[in-house]
Each structure stands twice: as C-alpha cells, then as structure tokens.
Amino acid sequence: MPAHAHLPKEHILLLKNFVNLCEKNPEIIQVPELDFFRTWLIKLGAKIEQTSSSTESSNKETSDFDNASSHSHTESASTEHTTKETTHEHEMESDPEKFDREGVVEPDNDEPQPMGDPDVEITDAMLEQADAKRSEAQQKLGEGQLDEAIKLFTAAIENNPQSAILYAKRAQCYVKLQKPNAAIRDCTRALEINENSQQALKWRGKANRMLGNWEAAHKDFCKAQISDFDEDVQQWIKEVEANAKKMTDHKRKYERKREEKLLESKRERQRKAQELYEKARKEEAERRKNESDGKDFSGFPGAGGAGGFPGGT
C-alpha cells in the first residue's frame, strides 16, 4: 500500500484502542493469537520482554493482572503467593531429622587468621626459616599442643606463603580444635596454590562434614582419593555418603516443585492475558456493532437524536 494511501478512520481507531490496551496491560502481547504481531514487531527491531521466571517478576505481573479486576483480589493473590513462596523456602531448609547430624558442630566465627603476603619475594633464608618452623609445628601437633602448632605454622606461612602444604597442615590443627570455618579458609587458600592438594581436600572435606555440608564434604573426599588414596578419607566418605545423597535428592525435589510452581504461575498469567484479550475483543466488537446500528437507523423517522428528520428532537 502506498504511504499516502487513505486508511479508514475506523481502522485507525481500532489500532489506537489496541495500542492503549497494550500499554495498560503489556502482558496481552504474549497471547498465542498475537504471535504473528510479535514476530512482525521483532522484525522491525522492537524488543519484547519474555515472561520473567523470577519470583519478583512473577509477583509484579500477578499483581498487575489482578489490578485489572479488583484491588481486593490483588491483596488476596499476593498474600497467597507470599505464603507459597515461604512454604517452598521452608521445605528447602526443613527435615533436619532425616540427616544423621552426629559430629556436626556450631560454626566458628573467629577473625580470619593471618594468610601471609602472596606477593612477597621469597628468599632462600625465608625458605629455611619456613622449613624450621614447619618442623617445630609438626612436633607440637604430634604432642597435641594445637595452639602452639598453629602459631608455628603461621610463622612458616609468613616466610613461605606459596606452600600449599603449610596451609593444609594448619587447617588440620583447626579441625582438631573444632574450628571448621578457619580450616576451610586455609584449605581453600592451599587449593588456590595447588588445586590437587590431597591434604587440603582431605581437611576441607572434614571441615565441611563438621558443618553438615554433606555434599561439599563428599565431593572433597572423593577428589582427595583421586589425588592420593587414604584409609581415613575412605571411612569419612562412608560417613557422609548417605546424607549427601539425601541432600541431593532433597534439592532435586525442591527444584522440581519450584519449576512446577513457576510453570503454573506462567500458565495463570497467560490465562489472564487471554481473558483480557477476549474481553477487549468483545468490547470492540460490541462498540463497532453499536456504531453500525447508529449509522443504519439514525436518519430514519423516529430515530432518537437525529436532528432534522421527522420525529427528531
């Protein structure tokens, strides 16, 4: 059609009404009947946001649709949605009785221990000092003097902060003192230096087990065994295996429920968008019918409001 071609006024009015409807209820553009229209808009370069799967977006869209019907219904739907969301979060954290929590301790919240300067230039003298402090620390560890051992391992680390084994051995002391968070910090640093450090994986796994992080513990133990087989680690794997499996299954169940809930919410939004679309279509059809009836009878005798014709006022 040429750019200067005349468009019927009723077509322009219909388009204007439709645009107004879309501005008030953007979700209506998502109804299946308007697939062709969305495709055309995208070809023109328009960006049409897809229905968000996030909880925040779901709340907003649900509220927008409900506002189209009534304020009271919005409050009811919002309360119901919040209740369901809270229930799902509770489900994720519930059922602690299903897990064997023997050996689980309260997390430690001490200030982070000194980690040494990773950028320091290490001299031969510093390496000798680190080795000497490590030997002393090992002796104290064997004697059960854990606090002294930690001080000596810290001195060794400050002289050689690029030695993964020093962090791993200090982590062992923290585990024995039931300070799993401190142990995890040391082991994580050790694994940054050497990702396959068997000692770091072993003691981080033990620390995670103490915190009830069953899956993380199982993962660390298994990787430690790949690096170097250890009888203790093999026994620890057996201790956490059942709980790790339960937690994995629990997460899958929760995730499945969450996905089902999101799908249900999406379908509800689409249903409401379809209702809005049908309502607008019927209203427009009724308006056009009334306009058509007015054109057909306004000029006949007896037609109300038709000035200038017999029977008119």
PDB file of N, CA and C in Angstrom, residues 175-247:
ATOM      1  N   VAL A 175      40.831 -28.084  62.480  1.00  0.00           N
ATOM      2  CA  VAL A 175      39.825 -29.149  62.527  1.00  0.00           C
ATOM      3  C   VAL A 175      39.834 -29.815  63.900  1.00  0.00           C
ATOM      4  N   LYS A 176      41.018 -30.095  64.411  1.00  0.00           N
ATOM      5  CA  LYS A 176      41.122 -30.741  65.717  1.00  0.00           C
ATOM      6  C   LYS A 176      40.609 -29.835  66.842  1.00  0.00           C
ATOM      7  N   LEU A 177      40.669 -28.517  66.616  1.00  0.00           N
ATOM      8  CA  LEU A 177      40.142 -27.564  67.591  1.00  0.00           C
ATOM      9  C   LEU A 177      38.662 -27.274  67.355  1.00  0.00           C
ATOM     10  N   GLN A 178      38.075 -27.980  66.398  1.00  0.00           N
ATOM     11  CA  GLN A 178      36.671 -27.800  66.023  1.00  0.00           C
ATOM     12  C   GLN A 178      36.385 -26.359  65.568  1.00  0.00           C
ATOM     13  N   LYS A 179      37.255 -25.893  64.685  1.00  0.00           N
ATOM     14  CA  LYS A 179      37.076 -24.587  64.050  1.00  0.00           C
ATOM     15  C   LYS A 179      37.032 -24.791  62.536  1.00  0.00           C
ATOM     16  N   PRO A 180      35.916 -25.350  62.046  1.00  0.00           N
ATOM     17  CA  PRO A 180      35.843 -25.724  60.634  1.00  0.00           C
ATOM     18  C   PRO A 180      35.938 -24.553  59.661  1.00  0.00           C
ATOM     19  N   ASN A 181      35.401 -23.396  60.014  1.00  0.00           N
ATOM     20  CA  ASN A 181      35.469 -22.265  59.088  1.00  0.00           C
ATOM     21  C   ASN A 181      36.904 -21.801  58.871  1.00  0.00           C
ATOM     22  N   ALA A 182      37.675 -21.769  59.945  1.00  0.00           N
ATOM     23  CA  ALA A 182      39.089 -21.405  59.824  1.00  0.00           C
ATOM     24  C   ALA A 182      39.822 -22.439  58.969  1.00  0.00           C
ATOM     25  N   ALA A 183      39.492 -23.704  59.166  1.00  0.00           N
ATOM     26  CA  ALA A 183      40.113 -24.768  58.375  1.00  0.00           C
ATOM     27  C   ALA A 183      39.773 -24.623  56.897  1.00  0.00           C
ATOM     28  N   ILE A 184      38.524 -24.295  56.608  1.00  0.00           N
ATOM     29  CA  ILE A 184      38.102 -24.135  55.213  1.00  0.00           C
ATOM     30  C   ILE A 184      38.846 -22.978  54.554  1.00  0.00           C
ATOM     31  N   ARG A 185      39.059 -21.885  55.289  1.00  0.00           N
ATOM     32  CA  ARG A 185      39.813 -20.756  54.726  1.00  0.00           C
ATOM     33  C   ARG A 185      41.222 -21.181  54.342  1.00  0.00           C
ATOM     34  N   ASP A 186      41.867 -21.927  55.237  1.00  0.00           N
ATOM     35  CA  ASP A 186      43.229 -22.382  54.942  1.00  0.00           C
ATOM     36  C   ASP A 186      43.260 -23.337  53.754  1.00  0.00           C
ATOM     37  N   CYS A 187      42.335 -24.282  53.737  1.00  0.00           N
ATOM     38  CA  CYS A 187      42.327 -25.277  52.656  1.00  0.00           C
ATOM     39  C   CYS A 187      42.007 -24.640  51.308  1.00  0.00           C
ATOM     40  N   THR A 188      41.106 -23.689  51.312  1.00  0.00           N
ATOM     41  CA  THR A 188      40.766 -23.005  50.064  1.00  0.00           C
ATOM     42  C   THR A 188      41.975 -22.256  49.527  1.00  0.00           C
ATOM     43  N   ARG A 189      42.733 -21.617  50.433  1.00  0.00           N
ATOM     44  CA  ARG A 189      43.961 -20.936  50.002  1.00  0.00           C
ATOM     45  C   ARG A 189      44.959 -21.954  49.460  1.00  0.00           C
ATOM     46  N   ALA A 190      45.086 -23.080  50.122  1.00  0.00           N
ATOM     47  CA  ALA A 190      46.008 -24.119  49.650  1.00  0.00           C
ATOM     48  C   ALA A 190      45.621 -24.604  48.262  1.00  0.00           C
ATOM     49  N   LEU A 191      44.321 -24.748  48.015  1.00  0.00           N
ATOM     50  CA  LEU A 191      43.849 -25.236  46.719  1.00  0.00           C
ATOM     51  C   LEU A 191      43.984 -24.181  45.630  1.00  0.00           C
ATOM     52  N   GLU A 192      44.062 -22.917  46.012  1.00  0.00           N
ATOM     53  CA  GLU A 192      44.362 -21.874  45.031  1.00  0.00           C
ATOM     54  C   GLU A 192      45.798 -22.015  44.541  1.00  0.00           C
ATOM     55  N   ILE A 193      46.654 -22.489  45.427  1.00  0.00           N
ATOM     56  CA  ILE A 193      48.058 -22.704  45.067  1.00  0.00           C
ATOM     57  C   ILE A 193      48.223 -24.017  44.316  1.00  0.00           C
ATOM     58  N   ASN A 194      47.561 -25.063  44.809  1.00  0.00           N
ATOM     59  CA  ASN A 194      47.633 -26.394  44.190  1.00  0.00           C
ATOM     60  C   ASN A 194      46.254 -27.032  44.249  1.00  0.00           C
ATOM     61  N   GLU A 195      45.549 -27.018  43.135  1.00  0.00           N
ATOM     62  CA  GLU A 195      44.162 -27.491  43.116  1.00  0.00           C
ATOM     63  C   GLU A 195      44.021 -28.976  43.404  1.00  0.00           C
ATOM     64  N   ASN A 196      45.109 -29.714  43.349  1.00  0.00           N
ATOM     65  CA  ASN A 196      45.051 -31.156  43.605  1.00  0.00           C
ATOM     66  C   ASN A 196      45.682 -31.542  44.947  1.00  0.00           C
ATOM     67  N   SER A 197      45.844 -30.580  45.833  1.00  0.00           N
ATOM     68  CA  SER A 197      46.447 -30.871  47.136  1.00  0.00           C
ATOM     69  C   SER A 197      45.567 -31.849  47.917  1.00  0.00           C
ATOM     70  N   GLN A 198      46.077 -33.067  48.105  1.00  0.00           N
ATOM     71  CA  GLN A 198      45.297 -34.095  48.788  1.00  0.00           C
ATOM     72  C   GLN A 198      45.004 -33.707  50.227  1.00  0.00           C
ATOM     73  N   GLN A 199      45.990 -33.122  50.895  1.00  0.00           N
ATOM     74  CA  GLN A 199      45.802 -32.734  52.289  1.00  0.00           C
ATOM     75  C   GLN A 199      44.759 -31.619  52.428  1.00  0.00           C
ATOM     76  N   ALA A 200      44.788 -30.671  51.519  1.00  0.00           N
ATOM     77  CA  ALA A 200      43.808 -29.578  51.567  1.00  0.00           C
ATOM     78  C   ALA A 200      42.400 -30.103  51.316  1.00  0.00           C
ATOM     79  N   LEU A 201      42.252 -30.994  50.345  1.00  0.00           N
ATOM     80  CA  LEU A 201      40.943 -31.581  50.058  1.00  0.00           C
ATOM     81  C   LEU A 201      40.458 -32.432  51.229  1.00  0.00           C
ATOM     82  N   LYS A 202      41.384 -33.163  51.816  1.00  0.00           N
ATOM     83  CA  LYS A 202      41.039 -34.033  52.946  1.00  0.00           C
ATOM     84  C   LYS A 202      40.493 -33.216  54.115  1.00  0.00           C
ATOM     85  N   TRP A 203      41.208 -32.164  54.505  1.00  0.00           N
ATOM     86  CA  TRP A 203      40.805 -31.420  55.693  1.00  0.00           C
ATOM     87  C   TRP A 203      39.660 -30.451  55.421  1.00  0.00           C
ATOM     88  N   ARG A 204      39.544 -29.983  54.184  1.00  0.00           N
ATOM     89  CA  ARG A 204      38.364 -29.169  53.880  1.00  0.00           C
ATOM     90  C   ARG A 204      37.118 -30.041  53.875  1.00  0.00           C
ATOM     91  N   GLY A 205      37.267 -31.261  53.366  1.00  0.00           N
ATOM     92  CA  GLY A 205      36.149 -32.195  53.415  1.00  0.00           C
ATOM     93  C   GLY A 205      35.728 -32.484  54.844  1.00  0.00           C
ATOM     94  N   LYS A 206      36.712 -32.670  55.716  1.00  0.00           N
ATOM     95  CA  LYS A 206      36.417 -32.937  57.128  1.00  0.00           C
ATOM     96  C   LYS A 206      35.721 -31.735  57.766  1.00  0.00           C
ATOM     97  N   ALA A 207      36.192 -30.525  57.436  1.00  0.00           N
ATOM     98  CA  ALA A 207      35.579 -29.311  57.988  1.00  0.00           C
ATOM     99  C   ALA A 207      34.141 -29.160  57.500  1.00  0.00           C
ATOM    100  N   ASN A 208      33.917 -29.435  56.230  1.00  0.00           N
ATOM    101  CA  ASN A 208      32.557 -29.371  55.693  1.00  0.00           C
ATOM    102  C   ASN A 208      31.657 -30.407  56.355  1.00  0.00           C
ATOM    103  N   ARG A 209      32.212 -31.574  56.620  1.00  0.00           N
ATOM    104  CA  ARG A 209      31.440 -32.612  57.306  1.00  0.00           C
ATOM    105  C   ARG A 209      31.042 -32.138  58.713  1.00  0.00           C
ATOM    106  N   MET A 210      31.942 -31.424  59.389  1.00  0.00           N
ATOM    107  CA  MET A 210      31.660 -30.911  60.730  1.00  0.00           C
ATOM    108  C   MET A 210      30.557 -29.851  60.712  1.00  0.00           C
ATOM    109  N   LEU A 211      30.421 -29.155  59.585  1.00  0.00           N
ATOM    110  CA  LEU A 211      29.387 -28.122  59.450  1.00  0.00           C
ATOM    111  C   LEU A 211      28.076 -28.673  58.890  1.00  0.00           C
ATOM    112  N   GLY A 212      28.074 -29.959  58.537  1.00  0.00           N
ATOM    113  CA  GLY A 212      26.870 -30.546  57.955  1.00  0.00           C
ATOM    114  C   GLY A 212      26.716 -30.241  56.484  1.00  0.00           C
ATOM    115  N   ASN A 213      27.815 -29.827  55.830  1.00  0.00           N
ATOM    116  CA  ASN A 213      27.797 -29.598  54.381  1.00  0.00           C
ATOM    117  C   ASN A 213      28.116 -30.921  53.686  1.00  0.00           C
ATOM    118  N   TRP A 214      27.126 -31.800  53.667  1.00  0.00           N
ATOM    119  CA  TRP A 214      27.365 -33.184  53.255  1.00  0.00           C
ATOM    120  C   TRP A 214      27.848 -33.302  51.816  1.00  0.00           C
ATOM    121  N   GLU A 215      27.215 -32.585  50.918  1.00  0.00           N
ATOM    122  CA  GLU A 215      27.592 -32.697  49.503  1.00  0.00           C
ATOM    123  C   GLU A 215      29.005 -32.180  49.267  1.00  0.00           C
ATOM    124  N   ALA A 216      29.327 -31.030  49.858  1.00  0.00           N
ATOM    125  CA  ALA A 216      30.662 -30.457  49.691  1.00  0.00           C
ATOM    126  C   ALA A 216      31.721 -31.382  50.284  1.00  0.00           C
ATOM    127  N   ALA A 217      31.410 -31.961  51.436  1.00  0.00           N
ATOM    128  CA  ALA A 217      32.352 -32.883  52.074  1.00  0.00           C
ATOM    129  C   ALA A 217      32.593 -34.104  51.194  1.00  0.00           C
ATOM    130  N   HIS A 218      31.514 -34.678  50.678  1.00  0.00           N
ATOM    131  CA  HIS A 218      31.630 -35.865  49.828  1.00  0.00           C
ATOM    132  C   HIS A 218      32.454 -35.561  48.585  1.00  0.00           C
ATOM    133  N   LYS A 219      32.225 -34.397  47.996  1.00  0.00           N
ATOM    134  CA  LYS A 219      32.964 -34.007  46.791  1.00  0.00           C
ATOM    135  C   LYS A 219      34.455 -33.866  47.085  1.00  0.00           C
ATOM    136  N   ASP A 220      34.790 -33.201  48.195  1.00  0.00           N
ATOM    137  CA  ASP A 220      36.201 -33.026  48.556  1.00  0.00           C
ATOM    138  C   ASP A 220      36.869 -34.363  48.859  1.00  0.00           C
ATOM    139  N   PHE A 221      36.183 -35.219  49.596  1.00  0.00           N
ATOM    140  CA  PHE A 221      36.756 -36.525  49.933  1.00  0.00           C
ATOM    141  C   PHE A 221      37.045 -37.345  48.677  1.00  0.00           C
ATOM    142  N   CYS A 222      36.097 -37.364  47.770  1.00  0.00           N
ATOM    143  CA  CYS A 222      36.266 -38.164  46.547  1.00  0.00           C
ATOM    144  C   CYS A 222      37.428 -37.645  45.708  1.00  0.00           C
ATOM    145  N   LYS A 223      37.544 -36.321  45.613  1.00  0.00           N
ATOM    146  CA  LYS A 223      38.650 -35.757  44.840  1.00  0.00           C
ATOM    147  C   LYS A 223      39.982 -36.023  45.534  1.00  0.00           C
ATOM    148  N   ALA A 224      39.979 -36.001  46.868  1.00  0.00           N
ATOM    149  CA  ALA A 224      41.205 -36.292  47.617  1.00  0.00           C
ATOM    150  C   ALA A 224      41.679 -37.711  47.342  1.00  0.00           C
ATOM    151  N   GLN A 225      40.744 -38.651  47.246  1.00  0.00           N
ATOM    152  CA  GLN A 225      41.102 -40.042  46.990  1.00  0.00           C
ATOM    153  C   GLN A 225      41.701 -40.228  45.601  1.00  0.00           C
ATOM    154  N   ILE A 226      41.263 -39.383  44.665  1.00  0.00           N
ATOM    155  CA  ILE A 226      41.838 -39.452  43.320  1.00  0.00           C
ATOM    156  C   ILE A 226      43.299 -39.011  43.360  1.00  0.00           C
ATOM    157  N   SER A 227      43.577 -37.984  44.180  1.00  0.00           N
ATOM    158  CA  SER A 227      44.952 -37.482  44.282  1.00  0.00           C
ATOM    159  C   SER A 227      45.865 -38.477  44.989  1.00  0.00           C
ATOM    160  N   ASP A 228      45.353 -39.046  46.080  1.00  0.00           N
ATOM    161  CA  ASP A 228      46.171 -39.991  46.854  1.00  0.00           C
ATOM    162  C   ASP A 228      45.255 -40.759  47.801  1.00  0.00           C
ATOM    163  N   PHE A 229      45.193 -42.066  47.666  1.00  0.00           N
ATOM    164  CA  PHE A 229      44.280 -42.870  48.474  1.00  0.00           C
ATOM    165  C   PHE A 229      44.662 -42.787  49.946  1.00  0.00           C
ATOM    166  N   ASP A 230      43.617 -42.652  50.788  1.00  0.00           N
ATOM    167  CA  ASP A 230      43.818 -42.505  52.231  1.00  0.00           C
ATOM    168  C   ASP A 230      42.723 -43.301  52.940  1.00  0.00           C
ATOM    169  N   GLU A 231      43.120 -44.184  53.863  1.00  0.00           N
ATOM    170  CA  GLU A 231      42.150 -45.020  54.575  1.00  0.00           C
ATOM    171  C   GLU A 231      41.170 -44.179  55.397  1.00  0.00           C
ATOM    172  N   ASP A 232      41.681 -43.133  56.041  1.00  0.00           N
ATOM    173  CA  ASP A 232      40.800 -42.272  56.838  1.00  0.00           C
ATOM    174  C   ASP A 232      39.740 -41.615  55.959  1.00  0.00           C
ATOM    175  N   VAL A 233      40.179 -41.111  54.830  1.00  0.00           N
ATOM    176  CA  VAL A 233      39.245 -40.440  53.917  1.00  0.00           C
ATOM    177  C   VAL A 233      38.199 -41.420  53.411  1.00  0.00           C
ATOM    178  N   GLN A 234      38.617 -42.647  53.147  1.00  0.00           N
ATOM    179  CA  GLN A 234      37.674 -43.656  52.674  1.00  0.00           C
ATOM    180  C   GLN A 234      36.582 -43.910  53.714  1.00  0.00           C
ATOM    181  N   GLN A 235      36.970 -43.925  54.973  1.00  0.00           N
ATOM    182  CA  GLN A 235      35.993 -44.103  56.049  1.00  0.00           C
ATOM    183  C   GLN A 235      35.072 -42.887  56.155  1.00  0.00           C
ATOM    184  N   TRP A 236      35.634 -41.708  55.970  1.00  0.00           N
ATOM    185  CA  TRP A 236      34.828 -40.487  56.051  1.00  0.00           C
ATOM    186  C   TRP A 236      33.820 -40.403  54.906  1.00  0.00           C
ATOM    187  N   ILE A 237      34.215 -40.932  53.756  1.00  0.00           N
ATOM    188  CA  ILE A 237      33.278 -40.960  52.620  1.00  0.00           C
ATOM    189  C   ILE A 237      32.035 -41.760  52.995  1.00  0.00           C
ATOM    190  N   LYS A 238      32.249 -42.905  53.637  1.00  0.00           N
ATOM    191  CA  LYS A 238      31.121 -43.750  54.051  1.00  0.00           C
ATOM    192  C   LYS A 238      30.222 -43.020  55.050  1.00  0.00           C
ATOM    193  N   GLU A 239      30.839 -42.187  55.897  1.00  0.00           N
ATOM    194  CA  GLU A 239      30.069 -41.469  56.915  1.00  0.00           C
ATOM    195  C   GLU A 239      29.142 -40.415  56.310  1.00  0.00           C
ATOM    196  N   VAL A 240      29.582 -39.783  55.219  1.00  0.00           N
ATOM    197  CA  VAL A 240      28.786 -38.674  54.656  1.00  0.00           C
ATOM    198  C   VAL A 240      27.962 -39.090  53.444  1.00  0.00           C
ATOM    199  N   GLU A 241      28.230 -40.273  52.912  1.00  0.00           N
ATOM    200  CA  GLU A 241      27.613 -40.678  51.646  1.00  0.00           C
ATOM    201  C   GLU A 241      26.083 -40.657  51.703  1.00  0.00           C
ATOM    202  N   ALA A 242      25.517 -41.243  52.753  1.00  0.00           N
ATOM    203  CA  ALA A 242      24.056 -41.319  52.854  1.00  0.00           C
ATOM    204  C   ALA A 242      23.434 -39.928  52.958  1.00  0.00           C
ATOM    205  N   ASN A 243      24.016 -39.086  53.808  1.00  0.00           N
ATOM    206  CA  ASN A 243      23.487 -37.730  53.962  1.00  0.00           C
ATOM    207  C   ASN A 243      23.646 -36.908  52.689  1.00  0.00           C
ATOM    208  N   ALA A 244      24.774 -37.094  52.004  1.00  0.00           N
ATOM    209  CA  ALA A 244      24.997 -36.355  50.757  1.00  0.00           C
ATOM    210  C   ALA A 244      23.947 -36.726  49.720  1.00  0.00           C
ATOM    211  N   LYS A 245      23.619 -38.019  49.645  1.00  0.00           N
ATOM    212  CA  LYS A 245      22.603 -38.470  48.692  1.00  0.00           C
ATOM    213  C   LYS A 245      21.228 -37.911  49.066  1.00  0.00           C
ATOM    214  N   LYS A 246      20.910 -37.937  50.361  1.00  0.00           N
ATOM    215  CA  LYS A 246      19.625 -37.391  50.807  1.00  0.00           C
ATOM    216  C   LYS A 246      19.510 -35.909  50.458  1.00  0.00           C
ATOM    217  N   MET A 247      20.603 -35.163  50.677  1.00  0.00           N
ATOM    218  CA  MET A 247      20.576 -33.733  50.385  1.00  0.00           C
ATOM    219  C   MET A 247      20.427 -33.481  48.892  1.00  0.00           C
TER     220      MET A 247
END
